[in-house]
Amino acid sequence: MPDLRNKVAVVTGASRGVGKGVALGLGEAGATVYVTGRTTEEGQGATDLPGTIFQTAAEVTSQGGQGIALPCDHRQDEQVTTAFEKILSEQPAIDILVNNVWGGYERMAVDGKFTWPDPFWKQPLWRWDAMFGGGVGANYVASQLAAPSMIEQRRGVIVNISFWAAQKYMGNVAYGVAKAAVDKQAEYMAHELRDYNVAVVSLYPGLVATEGVLREAEWFDMSNSESPRFIGRVVAALTTDPNLMEKSGKVFVAAQLALDYGLTDVDGKQPRPLTLAEA
């Protein structure tokens, strides 16, 4: 297991789902993990799924790390700035930033109709704005605020959680275009940060058994699913990869990295990496 006992990580949007799993994976490796997100009280999130940033932080600590909950609506730049100022007032630097927060998943049904797969000319415009404001834009702002401390210490890694929709049409134009922007953001930020020994990558999970997926498990083939913490283990290993800078600016499939690193999921299984054709 990687040793991250002296590392400071920030995981955005970590009340539940992949973000929570990443935070727990980093905590398992001993990191100090700042858990950001909007949900501070059970049942008060944008969805009706369980989880709060305080619950995640407590679980990070129980795994051996130090979890610190930090309320932050990543759609509000002022809140994000305040959050990062607080982190950097408490810590010498940020070593790891995982951009997981994402807008646009809320209200997939509008006026009783499931509108997510509608063609782009029938999509509500707020969904595009949510993807780019609470997704791509949120990643950009968090990265901009974390980068200076990484540059100063000449080390660090930024991980953008992305998905195959960046490369293949998967039923929603706004979602695919936004994820493609996330990948390009990683590529171009990596170019500008390379001279400072700071890496930026995009990471594709497979089918993750999040709270939302488990609620609808009857509609999924869960035989090759990944636990949220599996992604966290991959991120933890990636941050200590001696060849990390060679990976900077590229897109990686989490399950393939797990194979390369010899990692298994929490149940001891080895999820099979998906290909573009299978995604």
mmCIF file of C-alpha atoms in Angstrom:
data_model
loop_
_atom_site.group_PDB
_atom_site.id
_atom_site.type_symbol
_atom_site.label_atom_id
_atom_site.label_comp_id
_atom_site.label_asym_id
_atom_site.label_seq_id
_atom_site.Cartn_x
_atom_site.Cartn_y
_atom_site.Cartn_z
ATOM 1 C CA MET A 1 0.000 0.000 0.000
ATOM 2 C CA PRO A 2 1.296 3.511 -0.797
ATOM 3 C CA ASP A 3 2.449 5.595 2.157
ATOM 4 C CA LEU A 4 0.733 8.988 2.065
ATOM 5 C CA ARG A 5 1.045 9.803 5.776
ATOM 6 C CA ASN A 6 2.722 13.138 5.099
ATOM 7 C CA LYS A 7 0.561 14.125 2.130
ATOM 8 C CA VAL A 8 -2.347 16.559 1.975
ATOM 9 C CA ALA A 9 -5.163 15.775 -0.437
ATOM 10 C CA VAL A 10 -8.319 17.579 -1.491
ATOM 11 C CA VAL A 11 -11.195 15.573 -2.949
ATOM 12 C CA THR A 12 -14.059 17.640 -4.330
ATOM 13 C CA GLY A 13 -17.638 16.449 -4.245
ATOM 14 C CA ALA A 14 -16.942 13.663 -1.752
ATOM 15 C CA SER A 15 -20.168 13.340 0.221
ATOM 16 C CA ARG A 16 -20.838 10.050 -1.537
ATOM 17 C CA GLY A 17 -20.102 8.053 -4.681
ATOM 18 C CA VAL A 18 -16.749 8.078 -6.440
ATOM 19 C CA GLY A 19 -15.566 11.127 -4.501
ATOM 20 C CA LYS A 20 -16.179 9.403 -1.190
ATOM 21 C CA GLY A 21 -14.406 6.295 -2.446
ATOM 22 C CA VAL A 22 -11.374 8.312 -3.514
ATOM 23 C CA ALA A 23 -11.240 10.034 -0.136
ATOM 24 C CA LEU A 24 -11.387 6.677 1.657
ATOM 25 C CA GLY A 25 -8.695 5.188 -0.582
ATOM 26 C CA LEU A 26 -6.384 8.092 0.199
ATOM 27 C CA GLY A 27 -7.236 7.846 3.886
ATOM 28 C CA GLU A 28 -6.434 4.148 3.814
ATOM 29 C CA ALA A 29 -2.932 5.151 2.669
ATOM 30 C CA GLY A 30 -2.620 7.594 5.580
ATOM 31 C CA ALA A 31 -3.232 10.931 3.847
ATOM 32 C CA THR A 32 -4.782 14.024 5.354
ATOM 33 C CA VAL A 33 -7.888 14.437 3.198
ATOM 34 C CA TYR A 34 -10.011 17.561 2.895
ATOM 35 C CA VAL A 35 -13.494 16.463 1.881
ATOM 36 C CA THR A 36 -15.458 19.183 0.103
ATOM 37 C CA GLY A 37 -19.076 19.254 -0.967
ATOM 38 C CA ARG A 38 -22.500 20.745 -0.399
ATOM 39 C CA THR A 39 -24.129 18.053 1.704
ATOM 40 C CA THR A 40 -23.679 18.805 5.390
ATOM 41 C CA GLU A 41 -26.877 17.184 6.678
ATOM 42 C CA GLU A 42 -28.324 13.804 5.803
ATOM 43 C CA GLY A 43 -31.094 14.115 3.226
ATOM 44 C CA GLN A 44 -30.194 17.696 2.286
ATOM 45 C CA GLY A 45 -28.160 16.923 -0.838
ATOM 46 C CA ALA A 46 -29.085 17.616 -4.444
ATOM 47 C CA THR A 47 -30.260 14.002 -4.662
ATOM 48 C CA ASP A 48 -32.063 11.842 -2.120
ATOM 49 C CA LEU A 49 -29.030 9.600 -1.701
ATOM 50 C CA PRO A 50 -27.358 9.129 1.696
ATOM 51 C CA GLY A 51 -24.051 10.674 2.725
ATOM 52 C CA THR A 52 -22.516 13.912 3.986
ATOM 53 C CA ILE A 53 -19.032 15.389 3.927
ATOM 54 C CA PHE A 54 -18.829 14.878 7.691
ATOM 55 C CA GLN A 55 -19.605 11.178 7.379
ATOM 56 C CA THR A 56 -16.958 10.799 4.692
ATOM 57 C CA ALA A 57 -14.366 12.666 6.756
ATOM 58 C CA ALA A 58 -15.078 10.465 9.777
ATOM 59 C CA GLU A 59 -14.658 7.329 7.671
ATOM 60 C CA VAL A 60 -11.368 8.650 6.256
ATOM 61 C CA THR A 61 -10.099 8.991 9.808
ATOM 62 C CA SER A 62 -11.325 5.505 10.698
ATOM 63 C CA GLN A 63 -9.309 4.143 7.764
ATOM 64 C CA GLY A 64 -6.076 5.554 9.178
ATOM 65 C CA GLY A 65 -5.928 8.971 7.552
ATOM 66 C CA GLN A 66 -7.121 12.331 8.803
ATOM 67 C CA GLY A 67 -10.436 13.394 7.347
ATOM 68 C CA ILE A 68 -11.441 17.052 7.432
ATOM 69 C CA ALA A 69 -14.867 18.112 6.182
ATOM 70 C CA LEU A 70 -15.013 21.452 4.401
ATOM 71 C CA PRO A 71 -18.433 22.691 3.246
ATOM 72 C CA CYS A 72 -18.163 24.180 -0.227
ATOM 73 C CA ASP A 73 -20.525 24.688 -3.154
ATOM 74 C CA HIS A 74 -18.164 24.405 -6.106
ATOM 75 C CA ARG A 75 -20.582 26.359 -8.285
ATOM 76 C CA GLN A 76 -19.728 29.435 -6.208
ATOM 77 C CA ASP A 77 -16.176 30.634 -6.917
ATOM 78 C CA GLU A 78 -16.090 32.711 -3.740
ATOM 79 C CA GLN A 79 -16.778 29.654 -1.608
ATOM 80 C CA VAL A 80 -14.098 27.673 -3.408
ATOM 81 C CA THR A 81 -11.552 30.448 -2.909
ATOM 82 C CA THR A 82 -12.394 30.620 0.786
ATOM 83 C CA ALA A 83 -12.105 26.844 1.129
ATOM 84 C CA PHE A 84 -8.657 26.686 -0.452
ATOM 85 C CA GLU A 85 -7.458 29.669 1.556
ATOM 86 C CA LYS A 86 -8.469 27.782 4.701
ATOM 87 C CA ILE A 87 -6.661 24.621 3.592
ATOM 88 C CA LEU A 88 -3.467 26.519 2.824
ATOM 89 C CA SER A 89 -3.662 28.382 6.133
ATOM 90 C CA GLU A 90 -3.640 25.012 7.887
ATOM 91 C CA GLN A 91 -1.243 23.071 5.665
ATOM 92 C CA PRO A 92 2.130 23.867 4.055
ATOM 93 C CA ALA A 93 0.885 22.776 0.629
ATOM 94 C CA ILE A 94 -1.603 20.666 -1.281
ATOM 95 C CA ASP A 95 0.002 17.519 -2.663
ATOM 96 C CA ILE A 96 -3.006 15.875 -4.310
ATOM 97 C CA LEU A 97 -6.141 17.364 -5.852
ATOM 98 C CA VAL A 98 -8.875 15.074 -7.126
ATOM 99 C CA ASN A 99 -11.444 16.941 -9.213
ATOM 100 C CA ASN A 100 -14.525 14.787 -8.797
ATOM 101 C CA VAL A 101 -17.324 17.299 -8.253
ATOM 102 C CA TRP A 102 -19.823 17.408 -11.103
ATOM 103 C CA GLY A 103 -22.989 19.309 -11.876
ATOM 104 C CA GLY A 104 -25.783 18.398 -14.254
ATOM 105 C CA TYR A 105 -26.893 15.058 -12.851
ATOM 106 C CA GLU A 106 -29.656 16.683 -10.851
ATOM 107 C CA ARG A 107 -33.197 16.719 -12.187
ATOM 108 C CA MET A 108 -32.777 14.110 -14.892
ATOM 109 C CA ALA A 109 -36.576 14.100 -14.973
ATOM 110 C CA VAL A 110 -38.241 17.400 -15.855
ATOM 111 C CA ASP A 111 -42.010 17.768 -15.411
ATOM 112 C CA GLY A 112 -42.283 14.030 -14.920
ATOM 113 C CA LYS A 113 -40.330 13.147 -18.079
ATOM 114 C CA PHE A 114 -36.841 11.585 -18.120
ATOM 115 C CA THR A 115 -35.063 14.123 -20.328
ATOM 116 C CA TRP A 116 -31.430 12.999 -20.039
ATOM 117 C CA PRO A 117 -31.402 11.091 -23.397
ATOM 118 C CA ASP A 118 -33.305 13.756 -25.347
ATOM 119 C CA PRO A 119 -31.535 15.210 -28.421
ATOM 120 C CA PHE A 120 -29.573 18.376 -27.728
ATOM 121 C CA TRP A 121 -32.196 20.704 -29.246
ATOM 122 C CA LYS A 122 -34.712 19.461 -26.665
ATOM 123 C CA GLN A 123 -32.383 19.621 -23.679
ATOM 124 C CA PRO A 124 -32.953 22.250 -20.972
ATOM 125 C CA LEU A 125 -30.215 24.862 -21.254
ATOM 126 C CA TRP A 126 -29.569 24.744 -17.505
ATOM 127 C CA ARG A 127 -28.122 21.248 -17.953
ATOM 128 C CA TRP A 128 -25.355 22.555 -20.245
ATOM 129 C CA ASP A 129 -24.639 25.358 -17.782
ATOM 130 C CA ALA A 130 -24.548 22.893 -14.881
ATOM 131 C CA MET A 131 -22.078 20.606 -16.674
ATOM 132 C CA PHE A 132 -19.704 23.439 -17.459
ATOM 133 C CA GLY A 133 -20.235 25.518 -14.319
ATOM 134 C CA GLY A 134 -20.435 22.773 -11.707
ATOM 135 C CA GLY A 135 -18.187 20.401 -13.630
ATOM 136 C CA VAL A 136 -15.564 21.711 -16.059
ATOM 137 C CA GLY A 137 -15.465 25.164 -14.488
ATOM 138 C CA ALA A 138 -15.323 23.772 -10.960
ATOM 139 C CA ASN A 139 -12.333 21.630 -11.948
ATOM 140 C CA TYR A 140 -10.609 24.646 -13.461
ATOM 141 C CA VAL A 141 -11.061 26.847 -10.406
ATOM 142 C CA ALA A 142 -9.948 24.183 -7.921
ATOM 143 C CA SER A 143 -6.897 23.402 -10.041
ATOM 144 C CA GLN A 144 -6.016 27.082 -10.352
ATOM 145 C CA LEU A 145 -6.143 27.482 -6.572
ATOM 146 C CA ALA A 146 -4.188 24.308 -5.792
ATOM 147 C CA ALA A 147 -1.477 24.672 -8.438
ATOM 148 C CA PRO A 148 0.586 27.493 -6.860
ATOM 149 C CA SER A 149 1.425 25.483 -3.743
ATOM 150 C CA MET A 150 2.353 22.504 -5.915
ATOM 151 C CA ILE A 151 4.535 24.701 -8.095
ATOM 152 C CA GLU A 152 6.259 26.164 -5.049
ATOM 153 C CA GLN A 153 7.212 22.730 -3.715
ATOM 154 C CA ARG A 154 7.819 21.410 -7.228
ATOM 155 C CA ARG A 155 5.681 18.324 -6.797
ATOM 156 C CA GLY A 156 2.034 17.379 -6.854
ATOM 157 C CA VAL A 157 -0.683 15.684 -8.866
ATOM 158 C CA ILE A 158 -4.111 16.726 -10.098
ATOM 159 C CA VAL A 159 -6.524 13.952 -11.057
ATOM 160 C CA ASN A 160 -9.639 14.725 -13.087
ATOM 161 C CA ILE A 161 -12.358 12.103 -12.794
ATOM 162 C CA SER A 162 -13.675 11.736 -16.324
ATOM 163 C CA PHE A 163 -15.434 9.080 -18.408
ATOM 164 C CA TRP A 164 -15.643 7.377 -21.791
ATOM 165 C CA ALA A 165 -18.301 9.855 -22.912
ATOM 166 C CA ALA A 166 -15.373 12.153 -23.703
ATOM 167 C CA GLN A 167 -14.457 9.818 -26.570
ATOM 168 C CA LYS A 168 -17.718 8.157 -27.527
ATOM 169 C CA TYR A 169 -21.321 9.321 -27.800
ATOM 170 C CA MET A 170 -23.187 8.027 -24.754
ATOM 171 C CA GLY A 171 -26.619 9.538 -25.035
ATOM 172 C CA ASN A 172 -26.170 13.161 -24.010
ATOM 173 C CA VAL A 173 -24.306 15.812 -26.015
ATOM 174 C CA ALA A 174 -23.669 18.207 -23.124
ATOM 175 C CA TYR A 175 -22.241 15.428 -20.961
ATOM 176 C CA GLY A 176 -19.920 14.158 -23.674
ATOM 177 C CA VAL A 177 -18.658 17.603 -24.637
ATOM 178 C CA ALA A 178 -18.063 18.502 -20.986
ATOM 179 C CA LYS A 179 -16.110 15.302 -20.295
ATOM 180 C CA ALA A 180 -14.034 15.901 -23.431
ATOM 181 C CA ALA A 181 -13.262 19.348 -22.034
ATOM 182 C CA VAL A 182 -12.160 17.757 -18.757
ATOM 183 C CA ASP A 183 -9.702 15.542 -20.640
ATOM 184 C CA LYS A 184 -8.343 18.469 -22.660
ATOM 185 C CA GLN A 185 -8.074 20.519 -19.506
ATOM 186 C CA ALA A 186 -5.831 17.818 -18.025
ATOM 187 C CA GLU A 187 -3.721 17.647 -21.187
ATOM 188 C CA TYR A 188 -3.153 21.394 -21.442
ATOM 189 C CA MET A 189 -2.661 21.998 -17.719
ATOM 190 C CA ALA A 190 -0.100 19.194 -17.738
ATOM 191 C CA HIS A 191 1.757 20.977 -20.518
ATOM 192 C CA GLU A 192 2.009 24.176 -18.480
ATOM 193 C CA LEU A 193 2.914 22.396 -15.234
ATOM 194 C CA ARG A 194 5.478 19.970 -16.596
ATOM 195 C CA ASP A 195 8.480 22.201 -15.885
ATOM 196 C CA TYR A 196 7.399 22.342 -12.237
ATOM 197 C CA ASN A 197 7.200 18.549 -11.804
ATOM 198 C CA VAL A 198 3.436 18.674 -11.288
ATOM 199 C CA ALA A 199 1.362 16.005 -13.039
ATOM 200 C CA VAL A 200 -2.221 16.182 -14.301
ATOM 201 C CA VAL A 201 -4.156 13.150 -15.548
ATOM 202 C CA SER A 202 -7.697 12.125 -16.422
ATOM 203 C CA LEU A 203 -8.991 8.908 -14.906
ATOM 204 C CA TYR A 204 -11.877 6.784 -16.174
ATOM 205 C CA PRO A 205 -13.697 4.586 -13.651
ATOM 206 C CA GLY A 206 -15.678 1.589 -14.845
ATOM 207 C CA LEU A 207 -19.147 0.778 -13.538
ATOM 208 C CA VAL A 208 -18.841 1.961 -9.947
ATOM 209 C CA ALA A 209 -21.168 0.569 -7.294
ATOM 210 C CA THR A 210 -22.120 3.965 -5.935
ATOM 211 C CA GLU A 211 -25.189 4.566 -3.814
ATOM 212 C CA GLY A 212 -27.106 5.591 -6.930
ATOM 213 C CA VAL A 213 -26.033 2.592 -9.010
ATOM 214 C CA LEU A 214 -26.815 0.173 -6.171
ATOM 215 C CA ARG A 215 -30.291 1.656 -5.875
ATOM 216 C CA GLU A 216 -30.861 0.774 -9.536
ATOM 217 C CA ALA A 217 -28.738 -2.396 -9.539
ATOM 218 C CA GLU A 218 -31.460 -4.468 -11.188
ATOM 219 C CA TRP A 219 -30.843 -2.476 -14.392
ATOM 220 C CA PHE A 220 -27.083 -3.046 -14.434
ATOM 221 C CA ASP A 221 -24.797 -5.980 -15.011
ATOM 222 C CA MET A 222 -22.815 -5.688 -11.785
ATOM 223 C CA SER A 223 -20.516 -8.638 -12.499
ATOM 224 C CA ASN A 224 -17.570 -6.386 -13.418
ATOM 225 C CA SER A 225 -18.403 -3.442 -11.196
ATOM 226 C CA GLU A 226 -15.907 -1.555 -9.048
ATOM 227 C CA SER A 227 -16.328 -0.318 -5.500
ATOM 228 C CA PRO A 228 -15.856 3.430 -5.008
ATOM 229 C CA ARG A 229 -12.832 2.721 -2.822
ATOM 230 C CA PHE A 230 -11.200 0.817 -5.694
ATOM 231 C CA ILE A 231 -10.817 4.137 -7.516
ATOM 232 C CA GLY A 232 -9.316 5.619 -4.369
ATOM 233 C CA ARG A 233 -6.730 2.868 -4.198
ATOM 234 C CA VAL A 234 -5.805 3.537 -7.803
ATOM 235 C CA VAL A 235 -5.429 7.270 -7.158
ATOM 236 C CA ALA A 236 -3.264 6.597 -4.090
ATOM 237 C CA ALA A 237 -0.964 4.330 -6.086
ATOM 238 C CA LEU A 238 -0.855 6.752 -9.011
ATOM 239 C CA THR A 239 0.359 9.600 -6.812
ATOM 240 C CA THR A 240 3.387 7.545 -5.742
ATOM 241 C CA ASP A 241 4.183 6.158 -9.196
ATOM 242 C CA PRO A 242 7.903 6.809 -9.868
ATOM 243 C CA ASN A 243 7.005 7.315 -13.543
ATOM 244 C CA LEU A 244 4.153 9.723 -12.807
ATOM 245 C CA MET A 245 5.504 12.561 -14.952
ATOM 246 C CA GLU A 246 5.574 10.254 -17.964
ATOM 247 C CA LYS A 247 1.846 9.766 -17.467
ATOM 248 C CA SER A 248 1.072 13.467 -17.129
ATOM 249 C CA GLY A 249 -1.380 14.865 -19.649
ATOM 250 C CA LYS A 250 -2.826 11.473 -20.532
ATOM 251 C CA VAL A 251 -6.062 9.572 -19.986
ATOM 252 C CA PHE A 252 -6.074 6.329 -18.005
ATOM 253 C CA VAL A 253 -8.592 3.607 -17.245
ATOM 254 C CA ALA A 254 -8.615 2.991 -13.493
ATOM 255 C CA ALA A 255 -8.919 -0.785 -13.797
ATOM 256 C CA GLN A 256 -5.937 -0.944 -16.172
ATOM 257 C CA LEU A 257 -3.801 1.052 -13.762
ATOM 258 C CA ALA A 258 -4.903 -1.329 -11.009
ATOM 259 C CA LEU A 259 -3.623 -4.232 -13.088
ATOM 260 C CA ASP A 260 -0.350 -2.428 -13.702
ATOM 261 C CA TYR A 261 0.036 -1.665 -9.990
ATOM 262 C CA GLY A 262 -1.123 -5.079 -8.783
ATOM 263 C CA LEU A 263 -4.141 -3.662 -6.941
ATOM 264 C CA THR A 264 -7.388 -5.444 -6.151
ATOM 265 C CA ASP A 265 -10.771 -4.200 -5.060
ATOM 266 C CA VAL A 266 -11.922 -4.351 -1.437
ATOM 267 C CA ASP A 267 -13.425 -7.800 -2.067
ATOM 268 C CA GLY A 268 -10.128 -9.089 -3.465
ATOM 269 C CA LYS A 269 -11.419 -9.173 -7.044
ATOM 270 C CA GLN A 270 -9.673 -7.683 -10.066
ATOM 271 C CA PRO A 271 -12.122 -5.670 -12.196
ATOM 272 C CA ARG A 272 -11.496 -6.080 -15.918
ATOM 273 C CA PRO A 273 -10.571 -2.856 -17.724
ATOM 274 C CA LEU A 274 -13.173 -1.768 -20.254
ATOM 275 C CA THR A 275 -12.242 -0.713 -23.762
ATOM 276 C CA LEU A 276 -13.765 2.099 -25.800
ATOM 277 C CA ALA A 277 -15.790 -0.433 -27.778
ATOM 278 C CA GLU A 278 -17.273 -1.882 -24.581
ATOM 279 C CA ALA A 279 -17.935 1.395 -22.804
#
